[in-house]
PDB file of C-alpha atoms and ligand atoms in Angstrom:
ATOM      1  CA  MET F 164      -5.138   6.134 -44.354  1.00  0.00           C
ATOM      2  CA  PRO F 165      -2.991   4.058 -42.517  1.00  0.00           C
ATOM      3  CA  SER F 166      -2.375   0.714 -42.982  1.00  0.00           C
ATOM      4  CA  ALA F 167      -0.295  -2.350 -42.371  1.00  0.00           C
ATOM      5  CA  ARG F 168       0.872  -2.310 -46.291  1.00  0.00           C
ATOM      6  CA  GLY F 169       4.758  -1.835 -46.847  1.00  0.00           C
ATOM      7  CA  ASP F 170       8.150  -3.025 -46.074  1.00  0.00           C
ATOM      8  CA  GLY F 171       8.327  -5.601 -43.488  1.00  0.00           C
ATOM      9  CA  LEU F 172       5.020  -5.407 -41.727  1.00  0.00           C
ATOM     10  CA  LYS F 173       2.577  -8.417 -41.413  1.00  0.00           C
ATOM     11  CA  VAL F 174      -0.668  -8.525 -40.041  1.00  0.00           C
ATOM     12  CA  ARG F 175      -0.530 -10.088 -36.685  1.00  0.00           C
ATOM     13  CA  ILE F 176      -4.079  -8.419 -34.830  1.00  0.00           C
ATOM     14  CA  ARG F 177      -6.597  -7.306 -37.169  1.00  0.00           C
ATOM     15  CA  ARG F 178      -8.397  -3.618 -35.792  1.00  0.00           C
ATOM     16  CA  ALA F 179     -12.003  -5.397 -35.526  1.00  0.00           C
ATOM     17  CA  ALA F 180     -10.307  -8.587 -33.235  1.00  0.00           C
ATOM     18  CA  ILE F 181      -8.266  -5.277 -31.068  1.00  0.00           C
ATOM     19  CA  GLU F 182     -12.371  -3.597 -31.333  1.00  0.00           C
ATOM     20  CA  ARG F 183     -14.088  -7.128 -29.555  1.00  0.00           C
ATOM     21  CA  ARG F 184     -11.110  -7.480 -27.462  1.00  0.00           C
ATOM     22  CA  VAL F 185     -10.778  -4.079 -26.114  1.00  0.00           C
ATOM     23  CA  ARG F 186     -14.955  -4.432 -25.722  1.00  0.00           C
ATOM     24  CA  SER F 187     -14.656  -7.820 -23.925  1.00  0.00           C
ATOM     25  CA  VAL F 188     -11.535  -6.674 -21.208  1.00  0.00           C
ATOM     26  CA  ALA F 189     -14.027  -3.417 -20.543  1.00  0.00           C
ATOM     27  CA  GLY F 190     -16.462  -5.574 -19.804  1.00  0.00           C
ATOM     28  CA  ARG F 191     -14.751  -7.451 -17.086  1.00  0.00           C
ATOM     29  CA  ILE F 192     -13.965  -4.211 -15.423  1.00  0.00           C
ATOM     30  CA  THR F 193     -16.978  -2.495 -15.502  1.00  0.00           C
ATOM     31  CA  ARG F 194     -18.296  -6.080 -13.834  1.00  0.00           C
ATOM     32  CA  ASP F 195     -15.408  -6.312 -11.328  1.00  0.00           C
ATOM     33  CA  PHE F 196     -15.746  -2.621 -10.394  1.00  0.00           C
ATOM     34  CA  LYS F 197     -19.713  -2.625 -10.178  1.00  0.00           C
ATOM     35  CA  GLY F 198     -20.876   0.482  -8.778  1.00  0.00           C
ATOM     36  CA  GLU F 199     -17.591   2.097  -8.121  1.00  0.00           C
ATOM     37  CA  ARG F 200     -15.373   4.486 -10.305  1.00  0.00           C
ATOM     38  CA  VAL F 201     -12.004   3.312 -12.144  1.00  0.00           C
ATOM     39  CA  HIS F 202      -8.889   5.922 -12.298  1.00  0.00           C
ATOM     40  CA  LEU F 203      -7.135   4.805 -15.561  1.00  0.00           C
ATOM     41  CA  ILE F 204      -3.240   5.737 -16.193  1.00  0.00           C
ATOM     42  CA  GLY F 205      -1.813   5.363 -19.261  1.00  0.00           C
ATOM     43  CA  VAL F 206       1.543   4.617 -19.712  1.00  0.00           C
ATOM     44  CA  LEU F 207       2.694   7.335 -22.637  1.00  0.00           C
ATOM     45  CA  LYS F 208       2.931   6.910 -25.773  1.00  0.00           C
ATOM     46  CA  GLY F 209       2.333   3.424 -26.425  1.00  0.00           C
ATOM     47  CA  ALA F 210      -0.868   2.903 -23.951  1.00  0.00           C
ATOM     48  CA  CYS F 211      -2.649   6.226 -25.174  1.00  0.00           C
ATOM     49  CA  PHE F 212      -5.137   4.546 -28.480  1.00  0.00           C
ATOM     50  CA  PHE F 213      -5.786   1.101 -26.140  1.00  0.00           C
ATOM     51  CA  LEU F 214      -6.294   3.802 -22.826  1.00  0.00           C
ATOM     52  CA  ALA F 215      -8.816   5.663 -25.380  1.00  0.00           C
ATOM     53  CA  ASP F 216     -10.887   2.872 -26.718  1.00  0.00           C
ATOM     54  CA  LEU F 217     -11.181   1.275 -23.451  1.00  0.00           C
ATOM     55  CA  ALA F 218     -12.239   4.212 -21.341  1.00  0.00           C
ATOM     56  CA  ARG F 219     -15.123   4.706 -23.577  1.00  0.00           C
ATOM     57  CA  GLU F 220     -16.560   0.965 -23.303  1.00  0.00           C
ATOM     58  CA  ILE F 221     -15.536   0.946 -19.464  1.00  0.00           C
ATOM     59  CA  ASN F 222     -19.758   1.643 -18.102  1.00  0.00           C
ATOM     60  CA  LEU F 223     -18.448   3.254 -14.759  1.00  0.00           C
ATOM     61  CA  GLU F 224     -17.207   6.758 -13.803  1.00  0.00           C
ATOM     62  CA  THR F 225     -14.241   7.040 -15.423  1.00  0.00           C
ATOM     63  CA  SER F 226     -11.243   9.294 -14.878  1.00  0.00           C
ATOM     64  CA  ILE F 227      -7.966   9.175 -17.021  1.00  0.00           C
ATOM     65  CA  ASP F 228      -4.106  10.572 -16.046  1.00  0.00           C
ATOM     66  CA  PHE F 229      -0.520  10.041 -17.845  1.00  0.00           C
ATOM     67  CA  ILE F 230       2.366   8.895 -16.592  1.00  0.00           C
ATOM     68  CA  ALA F 231       5.812   8.781 -18.973  1.00  0.00           C
ATOM     69  CA  VAL F 232       8.634   6.824 -18.331  1.00  0.00           C
ATOM     70  CA  ALA F 233      12.208   6.241 -20.188  1.00  0.00           C
ATOM     71  CA  SER F 234      14.278   3.255 -20.120  1.00  0.00           C
ATOM     72  CA  TYR F 235      17.897   2.825 -19.704  1.00  0.00           C
ATOM     73  CA  GLY F 236      20.354   0.696 -19.025  1.00  0.00           C
ATOM     74  CA  LYS F 237      20.704  -2.948 -20.767  1.00  0.00           C
ATOM     75  CA  LYS F 238      17.000  -4.529 -21.146  1.00  0.00           C
ATOM     76  CA  LYS F 239      18.611  -7.299 -21.435  1.00  0.00           C
ATOM     77  CA  ASP F 240      18.970  -7.969 -17.457  1.00  0.00           C
ATOM     78  CA  SER F 241      16.468  -6.829 -14.942  1.00  0.00           C
ATOM     79  CA  SER F 242      18.700  -4.604 -13.640  1.00  0.00           C
ATOM     80  CA  GLY F 243      17.421  -2.367 -16.410  1.00  0.00           C
ATOM     81  CA  GLN F 244      16.349   0.600 -15.044  1.00  0.00           C
ATOM     82  CA  VAL F 245      13.586   2.997 -15.699  1.00  0.00           C
ATOM     83  CA  ARG F 246      13.079   6.830 -14.747  1.00  0.00           C
ATOM     84  CA  MET F 247       9.902   9.355 -14.598  1.00  0.00           C
ATOM     85  CA  LEU F 248      10.062  11.337 -17.293  1.00  0.00           C
ATOM     86  CA  LYS F 249       6.700  12.521 -16.643  1.00  0.00           C
ATOM     87  CA  ASP F 250       4.284  12.327 -13.247  1.00  0.00           C
ATOM     88  CA  LEU F 251       1.161  11.532 -12.918  1.00  0.00           C
ATOM     89  CA  ASP F 252      -1.662  15.251 -12.329  1.00  0.00           C
ATOM     90  CA  ASN F 253      -3.826  14.274  -9.935  1.00  0.00           C
ATOM     91  CA  ASN F 254      -3.182  12.516  -6.489  1.00  0.00           C
ATOM     92  CA  VAL F 255      -4.354   8.774  -6.819  1.00  0.00           C
ATOM     93  CA  ALA F 256      -4.993   7.764  -3.056  1.00  0.00           C
ATOM     94  CA  GLY F 257      -8.146   6.263  -2.348  1.00  0.00           C
ATOM     95  CA  LEU F 258      -8.816   5.565  -6.133  1.00  0.00           C
ATOM     96  CA  ASN F 259      -9.364   2.377  -8.012  1.00  0.00           C
ATOM     97  CA  VAL F 260      -6.213   2.457 -10.396  1.00  0.00           C
ATOM     98  CA  ILE F 261      -5.744   0.758 -13.677  1.00  0.00           C
ATOM     99  CA  LEU F 262      -2.413   1.008 -14.860  1.00  0.00           C
ATOM    100  CA  VAL F 263      -2.907   0.908 -18.815  1.00  0.00           C
ATOM    101  CA  GLU F 264       0.063  -0.213 -20.821  1.00  0.00           C
ATOM    102  CA  ASP F 265       0.586  -1.015 -24.506  1.00  0.00           C
ATOM    103  CA  ILE F 266       2.627  -4.091 -23.488  1.00  0.00           C
ATOM    104  CA  LEU F 267       3.684  -6.489 -21.028  1.00  0.00           C
ATOM    105  CA  ASP F 268       7.473  -7.063 -22.121  1.00  0.00           C
ATOM    106  CA  THR F 269      10.422  -7.607 -19.068  1.00  0.00           C
ATOM    107  CA  GLY F 270       7.825  -6.455 -16.952  1.00  0.00           C
ATOM    108  CA  LEU F 271      10.456  -3.261 -16.155  1.00  0.00           C
ATOM    109  CA  THR F 272       8.564  -0.521 -16.427  1.00  0.00           C
ATOM    110  CA  ALA F 273       5.601  -1.759 -15.300  1.00  0.00           C
ATOM    111  CA  ASN F 274       7.188  -3.014 -11.806  1.00  0.00           C
ATOM    112  CA  TYR F 275       8.988   0.212 -11.372  1.00  0.00           C
ATOM    113  CA  LEU F 276       5.203   2.041 -11.867  1.00  0.00           C
ATOM    114  CA  LEU F 277       3.382  -0.191  -9.768  1.00  0.00           C
ATOM    115  CA  ARG F 278       6.201   0.813  -6.573  1.00  0.00           C
ATOM    116  CA  ILE F 279       5.828   3.829  -7.071  1.00  0.00           C
ATOM    117  CA  LEU F 280       2.007   3.574  -7.522  1.00  0.00           C
ATOM    118  CA  ARG F 281       1.495   1.426  -4.471  1.00  0.00           C
ATOM    119  CA  GLN F 282       3.166   3.968  -2.215  1.00  0.00           C
ATOM    120  CA  ARG F 283       0.897   6.213  -2.709  1.00  0.00           C
ATOM    121  CA  ARG F 284      -2.211   4.508  -1.526  1.00  0.00           C
ATOM    122  CA  PRO F 285      -4.774   3.207  -4.103  1.00  0.00           C
ATOM    123  CA  LYS F 286      -7.857   2.164  -2.531  1.00  0.00           C
ATOM    124  CA  THR F 287      -6.739  -0.917  -5.260  1.00  0.00           C
ATOM    125  CA  LEU F 288      -4.582  -1.267  -7.980  1.00  0.00           C
ATOM    126  CA  SER F 289      -4.547  -3.542 -10.790  1.00  0.00           C
ATOM    127  CA  VAL F 290      -2.990  -4.004 -14.136  1.00  0.00           C
ATOM    128  CA  ALA F 291      -4.330  -3.816 -17.841  1.00  0.00           C
ATOM    129  CA  ALA F 292      -1.859  -4.265 -20.724  1.00  0.00           C
ATOM    130  CA  LEU F 293      -3.051  -4.762 -24.629  1.00  0.00           C
ATOM    131  CA  LEU F 294      -0.661  -7.486 -25.687  1.00  0.00           C
ATOM    132  CA  ASP F 295       1.928  -9.452 -23.113  1.00  0.00           C
ATOM    133  CA  LYS F 296       4.544 -11.453 -23.911  1.00  0.00           C
ATOM    134  CA  PRO F 297       5.594 -13.730 -20.902  1.00  0.00           C
ATOM    135  CA  SER F 298       8.258 -15.781 -22.083  1.00  0.00           C
ATOM    136  CA  ARG F 299      10.355 -11.868 -22.073  1.00  0.00           C
ATOM    137  CA  ARG F 300       9.819 -11.329 -18.569  1.00  0.00           C
ATOM    138  CA  LEU F 301      12.218 -10.781 -16.292  1.00  0.00           C
ATOM    139  CA  LYS F 302      10.404  -8.905 -13.192  1.00  0.00           C
ATOM    140  CA  PRO F 303       7.468 -10.952 -12.299  1.00  0.00           C
ATOM    141  CA  VAL F 304       4.352  -8.897 -13.489  1.00  0.00           C
ATOM    142  CA  LYS F 305       1.058 -10.484 -13.468  1.00  0.00           C
ATOM    143  CA  GLY F 306      -1.888  -8.519 -15.747  1.00  0.00           C
ATOM    144  CA  ASP F 307      -5.032  -8.728 -14.813  1.00  0.00           C
ATOM    145  CA  TYR F 308      -6.715  -7.361 -17.770  1.00  0.00           C
ATOM    146  CA  ILE F 309      -4.214  -8.551 -21.116  1.00  0.00           C
ATOM    147  CA  GLY F 310      -5.946  -8.151 -24.473  1.00  0.00           C
ATOM    148  CA  PHE F 311      -3.609 -11.022 -26.422  1.00  0.00           C
ATOM    149  CA  THR F 312      -1.008 -12.625 -25.503  1.00  0.00           C
ATOM    150  CA  ILE F 313       1.627 -12.825 -27.936  1.00  0.00           C
ATOM    151  CA  PRO F 314       4.938 -14.554 -28.833  1.00  0.00           C
ATOM    152  CA  ASP F 315       8.715 -13.004 -28.580  1.00  0.00           C
ATOM    153  CA  GLU F 316       8.132 -10.676 -32.101  1.00  0.00           C
ATOM    154  CA  PHE F 317       8.350  -7.149 -32.279  1.00  0.00           C
ATOM    155  CA  VAL F 318       5.313  -5.597 -32.901  1.00  0.00           C
ATOM    156  CA  VAL F 319       4.506  -1.949 -34.061  1.00  0.00           C
ATOM    157  CA  GLY F 320       0.621  -0.107 -34.468  1.00  0.00           C
ATOM    158  CA  TYR F 321      -2.343   0.720 -32.516  1.00  0.00           C
ATOM    159  CA  GLY F 322       0.139   3.220 -30.061  1.00  0.00           C
ATOM    160  CA  LEU F 323       3.392   1.461 -30.508  1.00  0.00           C
ATOM    161  CA  ASP F 324       6.159   2.362 -32.862  1.00  0.00           C
ATOM    162  CA  TYR F 325       9.524   1.662 -34.081  1.00  0.00           C
ATOM    163  CA  ALA F 326      11.502   5.235 -33.740  1.00  0.00           C
ATOM    164  CA  GLU F 327       8.462   6.500 -33.405  1.00  0.00           C
ATOM    165  CA  ARG F 328       6.714   5.672 -36.458  1.00  0.00           C
ATOM    166  CA  TYR F 329       3.529   3.242 -37.243  1.00  0.00           C
ATOM    167  CA  ARG F 330       1.946   4.231 -33.928  1.00  0.00           C
ATOM    168  CA  ASN F 331      -1.581   5.239 -36.160  1.00  0.00           C
ATOM    169  CA  LEU F 332      -1.380   1.520 -37.626  1.00  0.00           C
ATOM    170  CA  LYS F 333      -5.250   0.342 -36.988  1.00  0.00           C
ATOM    171  CA  ASP F 334      -3.926  -3.289 -37.000  1.00  0.00           C
ATOM    172  CA  VAL F 335      -1.066  -4.846 -34.450  1.00  0.00           C
ATOM    173  CA  CYS F 336       1.779  -5.605 -37.214  1.00  0.00           C
ATOM    174  CA  VAL F 337       5.107  -7.599 -37.043  1.00  0.00           C
ATOM    175  CA  LEU F 338       7.825  -5.309 -37.835  1.00  0.00           C
ATOM    176  CA  GLN F 339      10.398  -8.202 -39.627  1.00  0.00           C
ATOM    177  CA  PRO F 340      13.057  -8.291 -39.553  1.00  0.00           C
ATOM    178  CA  PRO F 341      12.979  -7.202 -35.723  1.00  0.00           C
ATOM    179  CA  PRO F 342      14.874  -4.052 -34.801  1.00  0.00           C
ATOM    180  CA  ARG F 343      16.640  -5.610 -31.805  1.00  0.00           C
TER     181      ARG F 343
HETATM  182  P1  LIG L 643       9.194  -3.619 -20.900  1.00  0.00           P
HETATM  183  O1  LIG L 643       9.592  -2.688 -19.287  1.00  0.00           O
HETATM  184  O2  LIG L 643       7.703  -4.604 -20.304  1.00  0.00           O
HETATM  185  O3  LIG L 643      10.203  -4.317 -21.033  1.00  0.00           O
HETATM  186  O4  LIG L 643       8.885  -2.966 -21.741  1.00  0.00           O
HETATM  187  C1  LIG L 643       7.484  -2.349 -21.945  1.00  0.00           C
HETATM  188  C2  LIG L 643       8.003  -1.033 -23.326  1.00  0.00           C
HETATM  189  O5  LIG L 643       8.770  -1.950 -23.839  1.00  0.00           O
HETATM  190  C3  LIG L 643       6.172  -1.148 -23.745  1.00  0.00           C
HETATM  191  O6  LIG L 643       5.812   0.069 -22.836  1.00  0.00           O
HETATM  192  C4  LIG L 643       6.752  -0.818 -25.289  1.00  0.00           C
HETATM  193  O7  LIG L 643       7.330   0.934 -24.845  1.00  0.00           O
HETATM  194  C5  LIG L 643       8.327  -1.558 -25.106  1.00  0.00           C
HETATM  195  N1  LIG L 643       7.981  -2.797 -26.225  1.00  0.00           N
HETATM  196  C6  LIG L 643       8.040  -3.748 -25.773  1.00  0.00           C
HETATM  197  N2  LIG L 643       8.114  -4.755 -26.582  1.00  0.00           N
HETATM  198  C7  LIG L 643       7.490  -4.084 -27.562  1.00  0.00           C
HETATM  199  C8  LIG L 643       7.505  -4.311 -28.896  1.00  0.00           C
HETATM  200  O8  LIG L 643       7.427  -5.598 -29.423  1.00  0.00           O
HETATM  201  N3  LIG L 643       7.134  -3.526 -30.048  1.00  0.00           N
HETATM  202  C9  LIG L 643       7.176  -2.196 -29.716  1.00  0.00           C
HETATM  203  N4  LIG L 643       7.069  -1.106 -30.366  1.00  0.00           N
HETATM  204  N5  LIG L 643       7.659  -1.570 -28.476  1.00  0.00           N
HETATM  205  C10 LIG L 643       7.845  -2.730 -27.336  1.00  0.00           C
END
């Protein structure tokens, strides 16, 4: 069973707390979109576990799709570029779209994706993120549905990786020393 034990990993948010918070965020979405359908767009790969758990706690008609992006250039300045690796399968025009991210960090990814999605004329467009690191923001992005706000630490687990490792940890853990 994957666990947080091992070198350099410290549990930051336990699985039980994640479960409680995901239920509460899903409850808010259910209330906010009462009687309507929501369309969740997960940003691969980090958001896959969050999206899967969130979708199952939303008590509305719910559809899902995925998009993949890569960042290049220096992430430390706001001209850092994002490019699309995999586009959506379905049209989002007229839908209540919720962009589902693992973490809002500099905001470059969400900023880029929101611009693209807005051009496709959804009925509404909002952002859900499991984690938010507002102190690192380079582009102004506001999460509508945030799980946890965390300090500037490099975290892994529950979908988040370091060099493709640790995504399957059930807890969110801090990697020490940070890889930067
Ligand atoms: P942004 O464009 O907001 O800077 O970055 C978003 C992406 O950077 C996230 O979707 C995630 O893939 C990656 N990222 C940012 N902070 C962390 C972190 O603390 N841990 C991990 N594993 N990835 C992060």
